[in-house]
XYZ file of C-alpha atoms in Angstrom:
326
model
C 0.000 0.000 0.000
C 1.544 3.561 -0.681
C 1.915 5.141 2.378
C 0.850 8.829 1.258
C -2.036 7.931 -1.591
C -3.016 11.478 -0.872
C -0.402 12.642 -3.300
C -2.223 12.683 -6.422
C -5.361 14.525 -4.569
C -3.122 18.211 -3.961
C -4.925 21.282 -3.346
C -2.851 23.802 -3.087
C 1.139 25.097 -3.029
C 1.174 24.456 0.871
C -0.017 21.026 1.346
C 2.388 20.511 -1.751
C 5.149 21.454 0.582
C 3.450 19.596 3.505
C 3.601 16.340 1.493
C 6.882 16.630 -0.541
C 8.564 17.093 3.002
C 6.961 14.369 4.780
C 8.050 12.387 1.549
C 11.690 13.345 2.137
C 11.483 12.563 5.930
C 10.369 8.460 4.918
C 13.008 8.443 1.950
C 15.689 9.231 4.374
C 15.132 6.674 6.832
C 14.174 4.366 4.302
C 16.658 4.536 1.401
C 20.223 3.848 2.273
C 21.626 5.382 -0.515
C 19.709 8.867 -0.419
C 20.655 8.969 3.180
C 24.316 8.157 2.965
C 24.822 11.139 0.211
C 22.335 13.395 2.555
C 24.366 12.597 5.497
C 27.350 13.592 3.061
C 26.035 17.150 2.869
C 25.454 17.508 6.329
C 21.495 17.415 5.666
C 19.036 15.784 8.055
C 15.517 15.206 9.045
C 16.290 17.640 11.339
C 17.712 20.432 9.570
C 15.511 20.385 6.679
C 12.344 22.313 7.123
C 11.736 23.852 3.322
C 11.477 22.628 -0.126
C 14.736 24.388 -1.434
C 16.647 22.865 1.561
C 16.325 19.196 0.195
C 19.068 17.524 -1.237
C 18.337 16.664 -4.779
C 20.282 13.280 -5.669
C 22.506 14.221 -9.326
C 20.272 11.486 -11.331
C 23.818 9.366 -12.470
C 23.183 7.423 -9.153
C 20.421 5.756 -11.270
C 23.324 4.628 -13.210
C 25.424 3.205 -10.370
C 23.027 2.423 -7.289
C 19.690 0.526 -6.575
C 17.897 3.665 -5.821
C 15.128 2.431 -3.535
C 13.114 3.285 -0.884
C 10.878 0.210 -0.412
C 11.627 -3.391 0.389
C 8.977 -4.842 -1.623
C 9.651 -7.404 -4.348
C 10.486 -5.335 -8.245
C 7.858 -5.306 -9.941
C 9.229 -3.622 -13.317
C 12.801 -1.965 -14.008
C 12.613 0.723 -16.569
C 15.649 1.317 -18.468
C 17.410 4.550 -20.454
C 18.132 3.961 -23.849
C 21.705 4.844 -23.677
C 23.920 4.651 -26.383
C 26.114 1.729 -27.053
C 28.494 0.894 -24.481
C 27.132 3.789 -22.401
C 25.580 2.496 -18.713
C 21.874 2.753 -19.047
C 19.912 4.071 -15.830
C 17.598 1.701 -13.907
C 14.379 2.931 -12.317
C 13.599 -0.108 -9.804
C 9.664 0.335 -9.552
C 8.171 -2.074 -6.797
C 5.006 -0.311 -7.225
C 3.416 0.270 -10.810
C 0.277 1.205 -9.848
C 1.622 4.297 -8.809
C 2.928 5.176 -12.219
C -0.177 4.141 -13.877
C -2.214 6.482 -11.952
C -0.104 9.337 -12.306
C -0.040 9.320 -16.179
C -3.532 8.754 -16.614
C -4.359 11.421 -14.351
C -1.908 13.731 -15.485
C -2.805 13.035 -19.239
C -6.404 13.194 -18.214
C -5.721 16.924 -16.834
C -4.115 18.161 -19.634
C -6.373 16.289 -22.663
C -9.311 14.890 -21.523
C -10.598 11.285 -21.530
C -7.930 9.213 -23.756
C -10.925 7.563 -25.428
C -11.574 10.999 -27.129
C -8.571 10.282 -29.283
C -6.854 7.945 -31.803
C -3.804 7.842 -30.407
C -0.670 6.649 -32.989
C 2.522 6.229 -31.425
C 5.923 6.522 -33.849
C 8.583 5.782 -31.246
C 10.882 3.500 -32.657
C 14.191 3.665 -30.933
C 12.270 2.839 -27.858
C 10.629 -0.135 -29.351
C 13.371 -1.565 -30.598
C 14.570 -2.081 -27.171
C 13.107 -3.467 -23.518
C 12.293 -2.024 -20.386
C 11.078 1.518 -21.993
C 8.777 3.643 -19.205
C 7.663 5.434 -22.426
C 6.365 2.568 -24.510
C 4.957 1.314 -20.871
C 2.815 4.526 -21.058
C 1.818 5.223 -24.583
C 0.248 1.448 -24.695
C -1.747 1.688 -21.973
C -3.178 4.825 -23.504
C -3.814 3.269 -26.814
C -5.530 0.879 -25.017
C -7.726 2.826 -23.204
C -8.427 5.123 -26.025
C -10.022 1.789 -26.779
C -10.275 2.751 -31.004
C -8.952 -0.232 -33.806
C -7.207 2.495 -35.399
C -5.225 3.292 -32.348
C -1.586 1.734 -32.741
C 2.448 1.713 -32.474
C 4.145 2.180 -35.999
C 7.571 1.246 -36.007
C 9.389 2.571 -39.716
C 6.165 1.488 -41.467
C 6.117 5.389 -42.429
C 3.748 5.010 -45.757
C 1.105 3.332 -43.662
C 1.220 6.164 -40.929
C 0.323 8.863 -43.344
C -2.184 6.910 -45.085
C -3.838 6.736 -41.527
C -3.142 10.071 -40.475
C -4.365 11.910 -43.207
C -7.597 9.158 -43.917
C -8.649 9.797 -39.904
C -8.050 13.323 -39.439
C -10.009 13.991 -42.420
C -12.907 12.110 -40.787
C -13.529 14.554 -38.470
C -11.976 12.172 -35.371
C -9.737 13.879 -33.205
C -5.904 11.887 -33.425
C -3.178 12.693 -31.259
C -0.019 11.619 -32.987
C 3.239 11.127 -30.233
C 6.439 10.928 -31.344
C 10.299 10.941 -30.892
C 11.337 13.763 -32.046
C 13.762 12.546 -35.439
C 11.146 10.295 -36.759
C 8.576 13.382 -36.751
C 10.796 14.900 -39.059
C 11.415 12.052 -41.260
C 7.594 12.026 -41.700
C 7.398 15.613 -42.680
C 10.246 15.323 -44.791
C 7.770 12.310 -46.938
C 4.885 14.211 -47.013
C 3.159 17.678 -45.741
C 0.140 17.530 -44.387
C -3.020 20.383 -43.186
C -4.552 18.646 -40.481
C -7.143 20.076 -38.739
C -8.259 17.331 -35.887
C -4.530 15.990 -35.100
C -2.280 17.351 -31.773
C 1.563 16.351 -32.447
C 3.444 15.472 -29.444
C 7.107 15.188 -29.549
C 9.175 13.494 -27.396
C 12.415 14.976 -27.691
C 15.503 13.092 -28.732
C 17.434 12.825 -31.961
C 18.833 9.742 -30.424
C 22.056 10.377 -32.568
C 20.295 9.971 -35.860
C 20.517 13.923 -36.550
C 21.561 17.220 -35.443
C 20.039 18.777 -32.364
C 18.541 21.386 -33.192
C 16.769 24.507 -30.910
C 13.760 23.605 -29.998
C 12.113 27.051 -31.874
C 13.340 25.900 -35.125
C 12.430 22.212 -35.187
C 8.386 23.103 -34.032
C 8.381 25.928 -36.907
C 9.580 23.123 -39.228
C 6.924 20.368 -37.527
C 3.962 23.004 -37.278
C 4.323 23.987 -41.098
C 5.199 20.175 -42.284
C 2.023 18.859 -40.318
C -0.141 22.530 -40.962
C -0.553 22.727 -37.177
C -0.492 25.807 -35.121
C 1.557 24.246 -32.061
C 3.794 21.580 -31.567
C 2.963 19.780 -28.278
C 5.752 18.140 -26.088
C 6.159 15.297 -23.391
C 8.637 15.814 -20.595
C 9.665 12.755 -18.731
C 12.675 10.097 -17.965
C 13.039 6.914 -16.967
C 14.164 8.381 -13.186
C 10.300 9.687 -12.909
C 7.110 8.099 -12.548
C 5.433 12.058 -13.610
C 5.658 13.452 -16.991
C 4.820 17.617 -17.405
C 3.247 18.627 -20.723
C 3.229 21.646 -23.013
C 0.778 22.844 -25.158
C 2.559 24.685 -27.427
C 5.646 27.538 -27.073
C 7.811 25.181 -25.271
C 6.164 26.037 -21.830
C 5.677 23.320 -19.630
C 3.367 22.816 -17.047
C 3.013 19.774 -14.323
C 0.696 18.025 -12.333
C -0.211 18.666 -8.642
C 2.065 16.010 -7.371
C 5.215 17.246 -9.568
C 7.564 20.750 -9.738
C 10.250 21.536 -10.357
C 13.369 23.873 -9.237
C 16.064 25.517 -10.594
C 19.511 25.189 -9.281
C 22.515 27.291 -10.016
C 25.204 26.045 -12.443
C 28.161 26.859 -10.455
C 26.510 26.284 -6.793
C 24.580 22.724 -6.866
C 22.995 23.036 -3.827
C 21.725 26.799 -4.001
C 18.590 27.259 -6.398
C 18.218 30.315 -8.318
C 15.322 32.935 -8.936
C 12.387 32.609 -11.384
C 13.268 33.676 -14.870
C 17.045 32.774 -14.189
C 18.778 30.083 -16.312
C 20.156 26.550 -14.631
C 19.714 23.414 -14.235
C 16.189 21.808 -13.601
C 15.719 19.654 -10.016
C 12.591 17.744 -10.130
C 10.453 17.122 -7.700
C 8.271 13.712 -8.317
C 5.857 12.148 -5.291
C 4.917 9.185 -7.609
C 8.738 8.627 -7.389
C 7.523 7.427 -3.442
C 9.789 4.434 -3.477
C 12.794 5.403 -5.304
C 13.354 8.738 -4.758
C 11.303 11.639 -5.076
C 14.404 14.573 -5.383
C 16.269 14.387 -8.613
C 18.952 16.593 -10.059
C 18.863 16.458 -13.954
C 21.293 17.445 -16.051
C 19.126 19.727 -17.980
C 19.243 23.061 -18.221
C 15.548 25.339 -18.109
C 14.511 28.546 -15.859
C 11.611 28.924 -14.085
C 8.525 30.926 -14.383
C 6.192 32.455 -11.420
C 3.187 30.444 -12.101
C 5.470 26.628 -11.818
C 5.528 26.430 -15.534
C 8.859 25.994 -16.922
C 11.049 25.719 -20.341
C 13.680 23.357 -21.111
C 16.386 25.006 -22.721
C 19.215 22.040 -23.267
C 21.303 20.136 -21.744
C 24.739 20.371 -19.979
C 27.598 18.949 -21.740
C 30.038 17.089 -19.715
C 32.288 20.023 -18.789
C 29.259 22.261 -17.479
C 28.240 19.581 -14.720
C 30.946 20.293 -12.563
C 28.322 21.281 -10.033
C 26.955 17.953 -10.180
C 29.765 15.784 -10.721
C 31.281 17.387 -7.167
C 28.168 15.009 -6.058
C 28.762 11.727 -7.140
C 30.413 9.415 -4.777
């Protein structure tokens, strides 16, 4: 039983803070590894009384440690899909329940009921491989949007626009998710003017193309698909939450998930709204791993808890973090 099922029923920014540090109080005394690097930073039960005082664990331990904070049996381990002969993170989940109900409620609260939708899924670097959290997520929508049409295409491209262009033409609203490359090999086959279809990327060019910024690759999906916004997923393997935007690269996230910013040079100091560094995470569905995670992307912050995502760190910018990792 999950000892705080009132996280996915918050009110308001206070009982937010209420939760998230009663949360950090049970993953201290209950996951040895969180602990030990607390301990490391001279940061207690005792001396840690607001959200910006919590440790945020750099997410590489995923990488190196069972990051747990529950002795029940494993139930599923999501993997990263690192590159070859890169260490891929493990997200030991003893409790999937918990990340069930926190993507259907959190895709419920930003679209609606997933059986409003035909939901087509082109994510094939993550189903060419096991233990994706992703492909976990996107199937159990497509099988609650409960439509025949509703499916996974792999690099069966042809068939996709066929589909895409016969049912948004129908009148049938589609929402099309995908990683971010294979979006743009579609577009690159075919334009389209669809008028019934959301596009949500993923992110990742998975190291079949060049990043690019994220305001030139939704010009070039908005005018290849004739949409007005280019919708986006943010999640990881380390989380059990995803946040969402609706368009301009502003993300928003469920009740039971925010985020912080820290500063680049000064890991353990956040910085102001509107100020660039990189983005801590705070996930309560993460209840039995751990619920404080330090990415290595970089965003800023806005008043209202939205956020952007503005890149990534390269190796010699995560200093900060890397000063972390025992």
């Amino acid at each position: 039983m999950n000892p705080y099922p009132d996280i996915f029923s918050i009110g308001s920014q206070k009982e937010f803070e209420k939760i998230t540090l009663k949360v950090f109080r049970h993953q201290y005394e209950h996951n040895q590894v969180y602990q030990d690097f607390c301990s490391l930073l001279k940061k207690d039960k005792t001396n840690v009384k607001s959200l910006e005082e919590i440790p945020f664990l750099p997410i590489q331990f995923f990488k190196s440690h069972a990051v747990l904070s529950s002795s029940k049996p494993i139930q599923e381990t999501f993997t990263s899909s690192g590159t070859s002969g890169m260490i891929s993170s493990k997200h030991l989940v003893t409790d999937l329940s918990l990340y069930e109900q926190s993507f259907r409620k959190a895709f419920s609260q930003f679209y609606g009921n997933s059986e409003d939708y035909v939901i087509l899924a082109l994510l094939p670097s993550y189903l060419e491989r096991e233990g994706s959290s992703l492909i976990y997520m996107v199937n159990d929508l497509i099988e609650s949007s409960n439509h025949p049409k509703s499916g996974f295409y792999l690099h069966n491209y042809d068939e996709l626009v066929q589909q895409l262009i016969k049912i948004d033409s129908s009148g049938q609203n589609v929402l099309l998710i995908g990683v971010t490359y294979a979006l743009l090999d579609v577009v690159e086959k075919q334009t389209f003017q669809l008028k019934n279809t959301i596009i949500m990327e993923t992110g990742g060019m998975k190291g079949k193309r060049k990043e690019i910024i994220r305001e030139e690759l939704h010009e070039i999906l908005a005018n290849g698909f004739g949409v007005s916004a280019i919708h986006s997923e943010y999640g990881m393997t380390e989380l059990l939450s995803q946040a969402y935007s609706l368009g301009n690269g502003i993300f928003e996230c469920p009740p039971w998930m925010q985020i912080l910013i820290r500063d680049t040079e000064d890991a353990l100091t956040c910085v102001d709204f509107g100020k660039t560094g990189g983005i801590n995470v705070i996930d309560l569905a993460n209840i039995n791993s751990c619920s404080f995670i330090a990415t290595q992307d970089l965003g800023k912050k806005n008043p209202n808890h939205s956020f952007e995502v503005l890149g990534r760190f390269d190796s010699s910018d995560i200093r900060g973090c890397n000063l972390m990792v025992i």
